[in-house]
Every structure is written in C-alpha cells, then in structure tokens.
Coordinates of C-alpha atoms and ligand atoms in Angstrom, one line a residue:
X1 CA -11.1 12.8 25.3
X2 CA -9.8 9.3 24.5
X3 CA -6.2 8.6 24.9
X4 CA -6.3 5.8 21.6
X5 CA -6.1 7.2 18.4
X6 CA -7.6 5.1 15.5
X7 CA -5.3 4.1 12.7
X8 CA -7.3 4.2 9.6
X9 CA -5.0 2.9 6.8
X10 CA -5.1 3.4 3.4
X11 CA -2.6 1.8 1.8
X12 CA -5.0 -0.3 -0.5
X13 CA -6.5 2.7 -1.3
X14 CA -4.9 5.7 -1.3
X15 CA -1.9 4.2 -1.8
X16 CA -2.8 2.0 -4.5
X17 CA -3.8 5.1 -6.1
X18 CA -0.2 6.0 -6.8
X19 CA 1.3 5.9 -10.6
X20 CA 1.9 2.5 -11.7
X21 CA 0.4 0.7 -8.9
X22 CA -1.5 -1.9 -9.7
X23 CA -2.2 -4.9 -6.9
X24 CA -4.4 -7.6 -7.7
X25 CA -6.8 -9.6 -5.0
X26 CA -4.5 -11.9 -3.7
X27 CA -1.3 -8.9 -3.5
X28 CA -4.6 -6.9 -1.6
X29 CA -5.7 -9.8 0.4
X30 CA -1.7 -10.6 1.6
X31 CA -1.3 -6.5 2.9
X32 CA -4.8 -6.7 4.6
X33 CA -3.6 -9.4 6.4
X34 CA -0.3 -8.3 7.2
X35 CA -2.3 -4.9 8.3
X36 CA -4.5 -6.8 11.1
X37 CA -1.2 -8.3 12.3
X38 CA 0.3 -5.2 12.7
X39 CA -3.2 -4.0 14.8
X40 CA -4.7 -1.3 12.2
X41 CA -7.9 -0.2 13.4
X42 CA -9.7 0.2 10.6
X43 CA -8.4 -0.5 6.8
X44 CA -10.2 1.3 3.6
X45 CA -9.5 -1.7 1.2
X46 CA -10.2 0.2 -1.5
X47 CA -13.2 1.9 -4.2
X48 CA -15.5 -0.7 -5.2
X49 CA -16.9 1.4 -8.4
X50 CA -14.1 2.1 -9.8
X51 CA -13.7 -1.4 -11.3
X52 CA -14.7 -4.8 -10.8
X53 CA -11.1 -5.9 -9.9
X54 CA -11.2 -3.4 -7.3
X55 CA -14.8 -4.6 -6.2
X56 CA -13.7 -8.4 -5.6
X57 CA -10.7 -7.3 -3.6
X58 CA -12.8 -5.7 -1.2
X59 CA -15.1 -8.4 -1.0
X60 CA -12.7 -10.8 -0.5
X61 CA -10.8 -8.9 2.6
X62 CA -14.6 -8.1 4.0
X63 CA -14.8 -11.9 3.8
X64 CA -11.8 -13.3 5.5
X65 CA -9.7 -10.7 7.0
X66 CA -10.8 -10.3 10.9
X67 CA -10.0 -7.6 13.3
X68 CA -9.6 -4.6 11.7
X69 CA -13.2 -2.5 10.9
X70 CA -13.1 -2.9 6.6
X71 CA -14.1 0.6 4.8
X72 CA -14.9 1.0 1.5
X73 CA -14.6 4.2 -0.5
X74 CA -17.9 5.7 -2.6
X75 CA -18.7 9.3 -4.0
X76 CA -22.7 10.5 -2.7
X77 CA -24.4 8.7 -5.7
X78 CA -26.4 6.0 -4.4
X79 CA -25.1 3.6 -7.1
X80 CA -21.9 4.0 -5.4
X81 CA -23.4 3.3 -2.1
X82 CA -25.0 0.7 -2.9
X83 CA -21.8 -0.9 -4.4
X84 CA -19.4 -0.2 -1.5
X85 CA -22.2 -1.9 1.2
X86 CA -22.4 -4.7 -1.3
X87 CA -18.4 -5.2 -1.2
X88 CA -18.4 -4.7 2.6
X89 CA -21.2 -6.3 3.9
X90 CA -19.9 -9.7 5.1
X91 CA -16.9 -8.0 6.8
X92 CA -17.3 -8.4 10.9
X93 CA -17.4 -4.8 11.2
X94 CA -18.0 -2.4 8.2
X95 CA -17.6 1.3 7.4
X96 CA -18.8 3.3 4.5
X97 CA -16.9 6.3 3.3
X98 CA -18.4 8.8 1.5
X99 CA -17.2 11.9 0.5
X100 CA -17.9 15.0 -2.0
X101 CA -15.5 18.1 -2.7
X102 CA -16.6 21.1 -0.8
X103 CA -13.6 23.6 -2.4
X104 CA -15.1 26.5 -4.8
X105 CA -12.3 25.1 -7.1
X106 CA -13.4 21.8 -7.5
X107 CA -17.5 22.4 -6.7
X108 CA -16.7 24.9 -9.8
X109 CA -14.2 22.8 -11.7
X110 CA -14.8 19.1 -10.9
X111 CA -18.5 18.7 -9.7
X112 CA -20.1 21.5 -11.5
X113 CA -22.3 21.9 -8.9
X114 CA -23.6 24.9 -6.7
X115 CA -22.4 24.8 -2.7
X116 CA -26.5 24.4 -1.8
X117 CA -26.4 20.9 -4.1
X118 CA -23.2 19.8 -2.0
X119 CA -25.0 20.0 0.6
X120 CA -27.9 17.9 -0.5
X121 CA -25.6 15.7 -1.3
X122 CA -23.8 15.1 1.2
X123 CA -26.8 14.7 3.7
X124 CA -28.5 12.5 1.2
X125 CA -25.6 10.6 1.1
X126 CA -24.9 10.1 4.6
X127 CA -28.3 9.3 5.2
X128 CA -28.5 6.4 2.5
X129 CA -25.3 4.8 4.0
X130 CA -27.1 5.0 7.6
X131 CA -29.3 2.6 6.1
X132 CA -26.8 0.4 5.6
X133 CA -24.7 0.4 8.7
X134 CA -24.2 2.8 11.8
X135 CA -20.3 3.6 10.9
X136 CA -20.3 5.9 8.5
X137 CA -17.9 8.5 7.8
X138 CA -17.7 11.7 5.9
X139 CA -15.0 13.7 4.0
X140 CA -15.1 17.1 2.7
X141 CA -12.8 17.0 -0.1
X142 CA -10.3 19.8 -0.7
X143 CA -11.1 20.5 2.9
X144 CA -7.8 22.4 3.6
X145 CA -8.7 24.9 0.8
X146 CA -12.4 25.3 1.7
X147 CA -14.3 28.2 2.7
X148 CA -14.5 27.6 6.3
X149 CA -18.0 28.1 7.0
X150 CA -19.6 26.2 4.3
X151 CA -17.4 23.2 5.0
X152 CA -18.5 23.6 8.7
X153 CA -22.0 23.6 7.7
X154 CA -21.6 20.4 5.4
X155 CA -19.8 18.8 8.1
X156 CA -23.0 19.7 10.5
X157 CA -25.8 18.4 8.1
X158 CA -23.1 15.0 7.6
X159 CA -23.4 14.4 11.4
X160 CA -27.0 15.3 11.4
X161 CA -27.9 13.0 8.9
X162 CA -26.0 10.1 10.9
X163 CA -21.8 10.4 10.5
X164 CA -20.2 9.0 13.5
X165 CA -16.4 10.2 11.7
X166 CA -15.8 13.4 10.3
X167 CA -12.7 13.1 8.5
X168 CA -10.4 16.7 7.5
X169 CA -9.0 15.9 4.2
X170 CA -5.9 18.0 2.9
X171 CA -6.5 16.5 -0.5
X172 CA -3.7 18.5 -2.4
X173 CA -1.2 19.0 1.0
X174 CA -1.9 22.4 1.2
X175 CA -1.4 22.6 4.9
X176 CA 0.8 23.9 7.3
X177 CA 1.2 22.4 10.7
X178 CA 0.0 25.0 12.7
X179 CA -3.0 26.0 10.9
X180 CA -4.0 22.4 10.0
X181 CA -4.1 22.3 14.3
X182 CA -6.2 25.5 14.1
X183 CA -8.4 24.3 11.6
X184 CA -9.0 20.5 13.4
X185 CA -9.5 22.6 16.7
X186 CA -11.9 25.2 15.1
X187 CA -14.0 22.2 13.7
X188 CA -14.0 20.2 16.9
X189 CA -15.6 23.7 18.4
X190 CA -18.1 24.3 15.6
X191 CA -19.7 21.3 14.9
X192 CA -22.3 20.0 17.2
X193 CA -22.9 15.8 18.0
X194 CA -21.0 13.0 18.9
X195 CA -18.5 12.1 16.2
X196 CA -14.5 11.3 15.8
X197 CA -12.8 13.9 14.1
X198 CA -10.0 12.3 11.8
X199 CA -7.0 14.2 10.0
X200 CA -5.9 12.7 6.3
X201 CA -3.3 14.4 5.0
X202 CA -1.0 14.5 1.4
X203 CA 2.4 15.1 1.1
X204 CA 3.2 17.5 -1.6
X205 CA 5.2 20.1 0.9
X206 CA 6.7 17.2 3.0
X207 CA 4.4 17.9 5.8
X208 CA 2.1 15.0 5.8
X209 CA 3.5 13.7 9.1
X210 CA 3.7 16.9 11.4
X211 CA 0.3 18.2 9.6
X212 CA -1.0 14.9 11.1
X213 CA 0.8 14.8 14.6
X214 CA -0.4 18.6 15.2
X215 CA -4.0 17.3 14.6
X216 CA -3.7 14.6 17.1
X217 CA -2.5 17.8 19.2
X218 CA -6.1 19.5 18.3
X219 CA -8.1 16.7 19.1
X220 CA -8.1 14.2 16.3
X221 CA -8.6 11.0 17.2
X222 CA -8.6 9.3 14.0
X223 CA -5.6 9.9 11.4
X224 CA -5.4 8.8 8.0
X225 CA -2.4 6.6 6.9
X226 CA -0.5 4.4 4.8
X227 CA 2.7 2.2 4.7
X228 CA 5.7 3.7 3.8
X229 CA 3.8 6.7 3.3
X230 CA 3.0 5.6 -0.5
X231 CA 0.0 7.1 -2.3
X232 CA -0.7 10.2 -4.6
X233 CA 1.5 12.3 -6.0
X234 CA 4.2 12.9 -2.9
X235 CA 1.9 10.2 -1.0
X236 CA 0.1 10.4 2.2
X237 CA 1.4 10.4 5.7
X238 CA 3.8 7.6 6.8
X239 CA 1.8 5.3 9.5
X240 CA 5.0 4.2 11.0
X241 CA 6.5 7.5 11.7
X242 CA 3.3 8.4 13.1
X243 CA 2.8 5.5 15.1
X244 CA 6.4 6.2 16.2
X245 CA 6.4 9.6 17.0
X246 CA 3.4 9.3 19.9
X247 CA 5.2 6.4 20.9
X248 CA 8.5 7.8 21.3
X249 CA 7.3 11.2 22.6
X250 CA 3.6 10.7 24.8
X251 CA 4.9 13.8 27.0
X252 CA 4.2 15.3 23.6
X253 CA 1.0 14.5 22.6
X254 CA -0.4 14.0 26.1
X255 CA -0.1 10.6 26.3
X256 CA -2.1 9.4 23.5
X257 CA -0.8 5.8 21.8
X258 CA -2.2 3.7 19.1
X259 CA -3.4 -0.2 19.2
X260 CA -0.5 -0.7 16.5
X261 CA 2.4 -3.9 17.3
X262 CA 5.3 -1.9 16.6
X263 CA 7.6 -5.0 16.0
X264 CA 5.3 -5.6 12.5
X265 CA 6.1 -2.2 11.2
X266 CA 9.5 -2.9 9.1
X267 CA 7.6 -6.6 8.0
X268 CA 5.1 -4.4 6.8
X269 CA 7.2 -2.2 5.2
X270 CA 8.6 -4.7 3.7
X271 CA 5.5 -6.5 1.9
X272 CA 4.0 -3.2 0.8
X273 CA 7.9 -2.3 -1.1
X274 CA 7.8 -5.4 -2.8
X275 CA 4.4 -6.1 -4.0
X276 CA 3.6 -2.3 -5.0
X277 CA 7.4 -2.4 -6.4
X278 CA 7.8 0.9 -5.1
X279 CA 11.7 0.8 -3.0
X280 CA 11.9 2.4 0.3
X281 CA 14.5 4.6 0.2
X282 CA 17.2 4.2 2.0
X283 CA 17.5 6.6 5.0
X284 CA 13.7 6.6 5.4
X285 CA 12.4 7.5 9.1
X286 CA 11.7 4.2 10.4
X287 CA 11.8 1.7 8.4
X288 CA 14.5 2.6 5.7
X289 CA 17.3 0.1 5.8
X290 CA 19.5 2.9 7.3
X291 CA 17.6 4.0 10.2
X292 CA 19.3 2.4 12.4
X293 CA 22.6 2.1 10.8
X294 CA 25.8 3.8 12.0
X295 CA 28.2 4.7 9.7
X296 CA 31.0 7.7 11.8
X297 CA 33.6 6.0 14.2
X298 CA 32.2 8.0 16.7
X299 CA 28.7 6.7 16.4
X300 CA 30.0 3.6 16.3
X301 CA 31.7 3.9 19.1
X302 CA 29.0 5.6 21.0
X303 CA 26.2 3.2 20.4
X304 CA 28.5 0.2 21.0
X305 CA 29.4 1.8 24.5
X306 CA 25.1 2.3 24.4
X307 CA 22.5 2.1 22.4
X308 CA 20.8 4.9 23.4
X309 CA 23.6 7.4 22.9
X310 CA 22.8 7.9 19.1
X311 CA 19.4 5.7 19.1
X312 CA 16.2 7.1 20.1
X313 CA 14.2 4.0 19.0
X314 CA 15.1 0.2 19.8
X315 CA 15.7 -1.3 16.3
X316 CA 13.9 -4.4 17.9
X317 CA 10.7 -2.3 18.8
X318 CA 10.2 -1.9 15.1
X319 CA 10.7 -5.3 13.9
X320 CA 14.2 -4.1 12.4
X321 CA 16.4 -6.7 14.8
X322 CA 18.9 -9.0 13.0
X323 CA 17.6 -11.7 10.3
X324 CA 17.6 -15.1 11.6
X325 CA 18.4 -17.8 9.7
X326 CA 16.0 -20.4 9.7
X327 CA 15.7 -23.0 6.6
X328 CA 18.2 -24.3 4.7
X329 CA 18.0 -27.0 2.0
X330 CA 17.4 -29.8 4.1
X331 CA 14.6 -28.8 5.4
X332 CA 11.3 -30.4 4.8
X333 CA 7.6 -28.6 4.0
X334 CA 6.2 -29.0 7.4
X335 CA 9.3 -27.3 8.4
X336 CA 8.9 -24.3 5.7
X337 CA 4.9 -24.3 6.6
X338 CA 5.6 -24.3 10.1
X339 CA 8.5 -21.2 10.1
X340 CA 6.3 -19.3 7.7
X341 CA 3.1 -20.0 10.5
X342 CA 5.6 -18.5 13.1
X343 CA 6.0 -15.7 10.8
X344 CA 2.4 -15.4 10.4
X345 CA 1.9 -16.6 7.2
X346 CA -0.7 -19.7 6.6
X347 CA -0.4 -20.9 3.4
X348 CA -1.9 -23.7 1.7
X349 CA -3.0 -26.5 -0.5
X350 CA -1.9 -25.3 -3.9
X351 CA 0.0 -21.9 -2.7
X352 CA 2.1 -23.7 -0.3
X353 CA 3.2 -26.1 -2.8
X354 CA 4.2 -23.6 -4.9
X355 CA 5.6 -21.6 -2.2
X356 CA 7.6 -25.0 -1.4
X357 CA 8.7 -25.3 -4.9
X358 CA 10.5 -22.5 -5.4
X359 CA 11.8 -22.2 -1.4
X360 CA 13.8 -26.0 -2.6
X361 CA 14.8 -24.3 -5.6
X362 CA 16.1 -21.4 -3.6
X363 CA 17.8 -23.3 -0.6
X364 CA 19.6 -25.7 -3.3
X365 CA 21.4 -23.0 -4.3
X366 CA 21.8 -20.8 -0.8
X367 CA 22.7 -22.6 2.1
X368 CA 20.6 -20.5 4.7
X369 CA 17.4 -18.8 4.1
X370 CA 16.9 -16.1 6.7
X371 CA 13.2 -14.6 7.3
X372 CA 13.4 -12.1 5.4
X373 CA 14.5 -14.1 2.1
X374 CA 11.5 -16.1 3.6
X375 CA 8.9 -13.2 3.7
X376 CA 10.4 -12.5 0.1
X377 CA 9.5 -15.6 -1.9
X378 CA 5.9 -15.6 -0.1
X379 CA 5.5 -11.8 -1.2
X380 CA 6.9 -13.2 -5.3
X381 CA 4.5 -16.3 -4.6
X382 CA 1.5 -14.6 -3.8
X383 CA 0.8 -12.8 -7.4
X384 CA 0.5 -16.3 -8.6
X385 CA -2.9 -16.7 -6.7
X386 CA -4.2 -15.5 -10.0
X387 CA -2.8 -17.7 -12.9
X388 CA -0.7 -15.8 -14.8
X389 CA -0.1 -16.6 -18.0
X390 CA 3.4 -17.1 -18.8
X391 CA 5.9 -18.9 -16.0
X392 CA 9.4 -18.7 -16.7
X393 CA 11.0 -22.0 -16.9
X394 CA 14.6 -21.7 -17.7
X395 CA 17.0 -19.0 -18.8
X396 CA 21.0 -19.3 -19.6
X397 CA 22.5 -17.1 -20.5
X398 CA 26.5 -16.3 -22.2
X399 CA 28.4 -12.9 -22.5
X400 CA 31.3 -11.4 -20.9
X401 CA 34.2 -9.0 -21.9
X402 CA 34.6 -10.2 -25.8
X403 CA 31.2 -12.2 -26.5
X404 CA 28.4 -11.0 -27.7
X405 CA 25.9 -10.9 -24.7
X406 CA 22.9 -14.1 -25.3
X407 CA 20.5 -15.3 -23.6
X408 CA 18.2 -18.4 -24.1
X409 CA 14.5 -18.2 -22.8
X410 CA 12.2 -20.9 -22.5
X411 CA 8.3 -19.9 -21.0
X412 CA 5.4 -21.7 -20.4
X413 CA 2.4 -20.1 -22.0
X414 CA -0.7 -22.2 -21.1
X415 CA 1.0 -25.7 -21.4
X416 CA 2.8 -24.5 -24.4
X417 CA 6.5 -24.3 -24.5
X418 CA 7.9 -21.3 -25.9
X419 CA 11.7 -21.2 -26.7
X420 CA 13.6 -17.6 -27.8
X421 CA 17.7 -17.1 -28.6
X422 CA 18.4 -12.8 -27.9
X423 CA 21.4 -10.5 -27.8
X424 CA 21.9 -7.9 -26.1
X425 CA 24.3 -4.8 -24.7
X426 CA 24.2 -7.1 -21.6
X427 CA 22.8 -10.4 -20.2
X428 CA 20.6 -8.9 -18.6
X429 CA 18.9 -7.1 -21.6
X430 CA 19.5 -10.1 -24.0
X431 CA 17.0 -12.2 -21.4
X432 CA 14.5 -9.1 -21.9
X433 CA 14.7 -9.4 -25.4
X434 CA 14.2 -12.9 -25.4
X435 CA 11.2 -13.0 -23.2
X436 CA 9.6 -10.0 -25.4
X437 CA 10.1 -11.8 -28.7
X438 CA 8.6 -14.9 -27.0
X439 CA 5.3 -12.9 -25.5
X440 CA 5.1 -10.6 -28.3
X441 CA 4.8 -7.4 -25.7
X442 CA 6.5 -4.6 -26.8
X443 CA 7.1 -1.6 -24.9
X444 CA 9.8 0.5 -23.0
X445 CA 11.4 -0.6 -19.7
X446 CA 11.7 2.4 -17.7
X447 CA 13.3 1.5 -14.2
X448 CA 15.3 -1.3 -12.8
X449 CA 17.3 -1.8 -9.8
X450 CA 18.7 -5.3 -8.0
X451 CA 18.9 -5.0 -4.3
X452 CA 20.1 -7.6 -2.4
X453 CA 17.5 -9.2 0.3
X454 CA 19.8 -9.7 3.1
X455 CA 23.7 -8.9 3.4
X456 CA 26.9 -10.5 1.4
X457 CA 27.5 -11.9 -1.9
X458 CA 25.1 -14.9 -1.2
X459 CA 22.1 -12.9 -1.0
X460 CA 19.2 -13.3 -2.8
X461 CA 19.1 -11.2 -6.0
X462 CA 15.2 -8.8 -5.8
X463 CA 15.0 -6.7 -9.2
X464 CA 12.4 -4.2 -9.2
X465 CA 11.3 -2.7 -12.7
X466 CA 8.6 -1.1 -14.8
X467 CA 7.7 -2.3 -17.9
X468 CA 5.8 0.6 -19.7
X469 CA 3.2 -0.2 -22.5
X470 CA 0.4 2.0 -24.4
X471 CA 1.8 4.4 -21.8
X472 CA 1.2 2.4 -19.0
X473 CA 4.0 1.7 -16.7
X474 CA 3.3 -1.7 -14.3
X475 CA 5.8 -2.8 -11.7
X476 CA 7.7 -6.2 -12.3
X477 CA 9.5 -8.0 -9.2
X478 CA 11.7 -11.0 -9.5
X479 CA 14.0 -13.3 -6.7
X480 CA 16.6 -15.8 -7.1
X481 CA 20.0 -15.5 -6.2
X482 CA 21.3 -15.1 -10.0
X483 CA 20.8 -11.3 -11.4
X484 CA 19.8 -12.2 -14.6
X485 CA 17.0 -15.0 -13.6
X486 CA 15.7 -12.2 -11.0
X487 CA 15.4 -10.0 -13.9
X488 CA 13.7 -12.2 -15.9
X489 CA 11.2 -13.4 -13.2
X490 CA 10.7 -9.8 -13.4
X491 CA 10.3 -8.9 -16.5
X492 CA 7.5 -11.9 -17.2
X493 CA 5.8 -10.3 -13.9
X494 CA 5.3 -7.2 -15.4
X495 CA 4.2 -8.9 -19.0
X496 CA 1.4 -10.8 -17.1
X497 CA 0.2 -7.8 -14.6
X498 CA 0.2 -5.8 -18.6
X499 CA -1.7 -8.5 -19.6
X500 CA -4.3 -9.4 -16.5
X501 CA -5.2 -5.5 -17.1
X502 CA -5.9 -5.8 -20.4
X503 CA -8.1 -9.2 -20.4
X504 CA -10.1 -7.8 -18.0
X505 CA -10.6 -4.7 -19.7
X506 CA -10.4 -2.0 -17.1
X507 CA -8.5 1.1 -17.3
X508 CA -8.0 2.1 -13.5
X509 CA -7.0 5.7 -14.8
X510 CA -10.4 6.3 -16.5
X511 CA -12.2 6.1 -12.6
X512 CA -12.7 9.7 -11.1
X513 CA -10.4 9.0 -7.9
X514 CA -10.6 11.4 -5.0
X515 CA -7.8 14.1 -5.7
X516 CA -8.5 14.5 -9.3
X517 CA -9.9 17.9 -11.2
X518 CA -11.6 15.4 -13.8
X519 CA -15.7 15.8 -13.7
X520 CA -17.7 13.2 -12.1
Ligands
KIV601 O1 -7.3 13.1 -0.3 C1 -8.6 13.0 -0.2 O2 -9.3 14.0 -0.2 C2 -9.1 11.6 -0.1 C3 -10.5 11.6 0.4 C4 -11.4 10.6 -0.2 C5 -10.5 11.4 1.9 O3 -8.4 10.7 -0.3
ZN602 ZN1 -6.3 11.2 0.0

C-alpha cells in the first residue's frame, strides 16, 4: 500500500459552498496558487455548471496554476461533462469528478430516480468522462447512509466503466470514526480493480477530522479537505489538522505522510480567512492565533525552560514563527516587489501598482510593515483584479463624547465623484450611512468585527463584515490602520461583491450543489 496520501482540496469548492461565500476569479486564482505552494496534490477548483463565474474561475486556474492535478466538479449528465472537461482541459493534469446520490433518501427525494437508473448513470457517466481523460473519479453521494450493497455495486460498475478514484462521501456527517474505518475497509475488500479509495467527510457531529484519519487507518489513500476546515453547514475536515496529525503521529498511521510544506499552512490559513471573510477562531487546532500561545505561569514557565514541555508541534513547522518586519515607508517598489516574490507572491503591471499604492499609503502612516500586514494588503488588493465599481477615496470623520457622530464620504463611481455628509450612533456607522446614501444599496449589516493584523496599538486595523441584501449576506473586508477607514473599505467591498452578483445575473443558490435535498 503506498505510504503518500493524496491531498485533494476543496476549498474552492466545497468550501466556497458555505453561506455567504462568494470569491470571484482573481480571489480563486490567489488560493489556487497559495494551494500549489503549500504542495496540494490535487485541487477541485470548483463546479463549472453551476454558473458562468464559476466556469471562468476554473478555466483560469486550469490555465496558469502548475503542480497540483485541477478537478472540476459535474453531476452524470453529459452536459455537465462536457462543461467540466471544457473548464479543465488546458490544465497540465486534469481530473473529472462526477458523482450521483446513491442514499434511498435522496434517489427518492432528490433524484427521483429508481437504484437500477443510478446505476446507468453512474456507468454512463464514468464512461463519457473516460473519453475525456484517464483520471476520473467517482462519488456516491450520501454514501455514509447508503444501503451497503447497492453502493458497492455502483462503485463496481464506476471502476468498471474506467474510475481510477473511488471517493466515500459522508455528505451529511453522519459517521462515526470507527464505523466510517469499517465502511472504507469493507469497500477496499469488495470492490474489485485498481483504484484509490479516498474518504470526504462533513462536520456536523465534529468528527470530520478523526472520521478522516480512521480512514487513512483503513486504507484511504486519498482524503478530502479544505482550509480551515470551511465548507457546508459545520464544514469539511480541516487539511491542516490532518496534515498535522500523520505528521505528528506516523507510529499512528503506519507511517503514512503527505507531499504538503507544512511552513505554508498558517499563510494559507491566512488567505483563505480573509478573502472568504470567514475568522478563524481563536483557539483553532493549528492554525488559530492561540495554538501556540501560553497563557498559565506554569506554561510559561515550562516552555521557556523547553519548548517541548507544553508543545507538541514546532510553531515554525507550521509557518506560525514570529512576523518579521520587512518594509517600511522608505522603501521603494522593487523593494516591495521583491519581499512579496520572497513571499511568493508575483505581482504585476497594473496589480503591483496598485498593490504599491496603497503599501505607500500604509507605510506613511506605520513605520514597519511586517509579512503578515504584507500578505494582508495583497489578499484586500487582489478583489480589485475585477474592477469594482465604487473605490473609496476619502473619509473624515467627527464624534466623540458630546458630538453628534459624522462622517464625510467621498467615492469614485466610474470617474464620477460622489460626495455624502451622515450621522450616526457612532463613527463607524455614520461612514456606513454615508457610503449607502452615496451607492443607493440598502440592506442590513449583519456582522462586524476589527482584528488587529499583527500585535500593539500600531497594528493594522482588518474589519470583517456582512452586508446582507434581498436576503443575501456577502462578506466585506477592509485594512488601514484607522477603524473607521477599515470599515469603510469594507463596507464598499461588500457593496461591489452585492453588485458584481447582480450585473452578472447569477444566483449561486439556485445551482443544485452536492449536499442539497433540492431535485436535479
Ligand atoms: O459531500 C459530498 O457528498 C460532496 C460530493 C460531491 C463528494 O461534496
Ligand atoms: Zn462535500
């Protein structure tokens, strides 16, 4: 049996399928990259019929990301086929995924089909992709609460018909550890012909992790992952803790490892928090900023005497070591290019000028910029690929104990200057105000939260929010090292993801995704 175990992530996929996700290409493009840095195997970049947005993203990572084999998601119709190979096609290596329900529930409920069509189905649908490629790989949805001998006889005619993976989805995290290991063994046993098996699993009982480790125990050789664990519902397993558990424990697993550069994990972490604007919580296995932090005298104590006394993972092995500081505002563009090359970003022409822009504007008002504050302007820069309609160019703002909170907006709308005077309970709010009288947007804001980058009262200000319209809740992000100018960078983010939806017309909740009970 092979000692590797393929990462397959699915962070662009099943992880952009969580509520109020929404990335567009160049967001996509930024994680794919950042995913063949960190040495993914294989990354599903997403569900090329379920929107045209979601088509060109693919495309584009097919076209430019090396490394990493690029998968695209597609029900058995042969439209959908057809789509995914035409998203994938130019990627170095290409996988098609294809998968169909094989639960009574959802055969009943979702596909309205009868178990003999399934299984048409899913041979027919293997076999189209074999036309296409010679990865292809197959999913039983709903496999965890399948009838056992009808999913094993789908999985057979799948591998007959030319599947070289046979992934073991536990769609609804269902599973229990030890019988998830049963089930991947009992497979492994049944099913005839040379294939990887591969474990995905969801975690709505918090077991997404150990459901996936006890696989690798069974004989799974792929397993099914994102970043920060993000995805739907309670989100799939967590890729670092994963990773980090086989390496941390081999004499557990029998030795197995991944291909995966450790040190990228918390970078990664990083970039997937702030452009999906979901926050990693704090005492998160890993890559939470408290995983490695020591709050008790005595652990103090203990790890200062040595590390190893309260710390089972190097900080450094994870890419959580100390933030260097590396610009300040002397510093010239090749300078900034350069650092962010080091860092493993390559930006240019029109991005790094951008990129450049607001670094000055940053470092004029911070002495030092570490890598982090770095890695956070590029992620705030990179939405801006796509031109977004309104740019904020100023805000000032008055209040305090006995004024009346105001704030003055001015945006850019397409050339055109748009100025707006607000109050509010608070700066913060009046800037809000401002910027929705000036767009015309209206809608609720339902979360907010400023974190600061790094440490100290010179950090750099990152506001996370969600802007909710027609019942639609998109994620806004905003830097700078004032509150109130983070929060309105913010704000206008959200107002132009609302509005880059609605131009191009999709709905990404009207798309059947894998998980759902809606019909076909
Ligand atoms: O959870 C699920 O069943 C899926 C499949 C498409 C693998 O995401
Ligand atoms: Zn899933």
């Amino acid at each position: 049996m092979a000692d590797q175990v393929i990462i397959f992530d699915t962070t662009l996929r099943d992880g952009e399928q969580s509520p109020g996700i929404s990335l567009d290409a160049g967001e996509k493009l930024e994680i794919a990259e950042q995913l063949a840095r960190l040495g993914v195997d294989v990354i599903e970049a997403g569900f090329p019929i379920a929107s045209q947005g979601d088509f060109e993203a693919v495309q584009a990572i097919a076209r430019s990301v090396r490394g990493p084999v690029v998968c695209g998601l597609s029900r058995t119709a042969r439209k959908d086929i057809d789509r995914c190979w035409e998203a994938i096609a130019d990627a170095g290596r290409a996988r098609i995924h294809t998968f169909i329900a094989t639960s009574e529930i959802h055969m009943r409920n979702k596909l309205r089909m009868t178990p003999e069509q399934v299984k048409v189905e899913a041979g027919e649908a293997v076999a189209h992709a074999r036309r296409y490629t010679d990865d292809v790989e197959f999913s039983p949805e709903d496999a965890s609460r399948s009838d056992f001998d009808f999913m094993c006889e789908v999985l057979q005619i799948a591998v007959d018909h030319g599947a070289t993976t046979l992934n073991i989805p536990d769609t609804v995290g269902f599973a229990i550890p030890e019988e998830w290991g049963r089930r991947i063994a009992a497979i492994r046993e049944r099913v005839r012909g040379d294939y990887v098996i591969s474990s995905h699993c969801h975690n709505d009982l918090g077991l997404a992790v150990a459901n996936s480790l006890t696989a690798v125990n069974a004989g799974a050789r792929q397993v099914e992952c994102t970043v920060n664990g993000i995805g739907e519902r309670a989100g799939n397993a967590a890729m670092e803790e994963i990773v980090m558990a086989l390496r941390t424990r081999p004499e557990m697993f029998g030795g197995v490892d991944t291909a995966i550069r450790t040190e990228e994990l918390a970078r990664s972490s990083r970039l997937v928090s702030r452009l999906t604007g979901y926050a990693v919580q704090y005492n998160k296995a890993v890559v939470g900023r408290n995983a490695f932090a020591h709050e008790s005298g005595i652990h103090q104590d203990g790890v200062l005497k040595e590390r190893t006394t309260y710390e089972i993972m190097d900080p450094a092995v994870v890419g959580a070591g100390d933030s260097q500081i590396v610009l300040g505002k002397h510093s010239g563009r090749h300078a900034f290019a350069d650092t962010l090359h080091k860092m493993g970003y390559d930006l240019h022409g029109d991005a790094l000028n951008q990129a450049f822009a607001r670094f000055k504007e940053l470092a004029d008002r911070k002495v030092q910029l570490t890598e982090e504050d770095l890695e956070a302007l590029v992620a705030e820069e990179v939405g801006d690929t796509v031109r977004y309609r309104y740019q904020l160019v100023s805000v000032s703002c008055h209040g305090g104990t006995n004024d009346t909170p105001t704030a003055t907006v001015v945006l850019d709308h397409d050339g055109e200057k748009l100025e707006v005077t607000a109050h509010g309970d608070g700066m913060v709010e009046a800037a809000c105000t401002a910027i929705r009288q000036a767009t015309g947007v209206e809608g609720r804001l339902t979360d907010y939260s400023v974190t600061s980058v790094t440490g100290g009262v010179d950090a750099l200000a990152d506001v996370a929010l969600r802007f909710e319209v027609d019942g639609r809740a998109m994620p806004g992000r905003g830097l700078s090292t004032d509150v109130v100018e983070a929060s309105a960078r913010a704000f206008v983010n959200a107002i132009n993801r609302i509005q880059r939806v609605q131009d191009s017309g999709e709905d990404p909740r009207e798309v059947d995704r894998p998980g759902s009970l809606r019909g076909v």
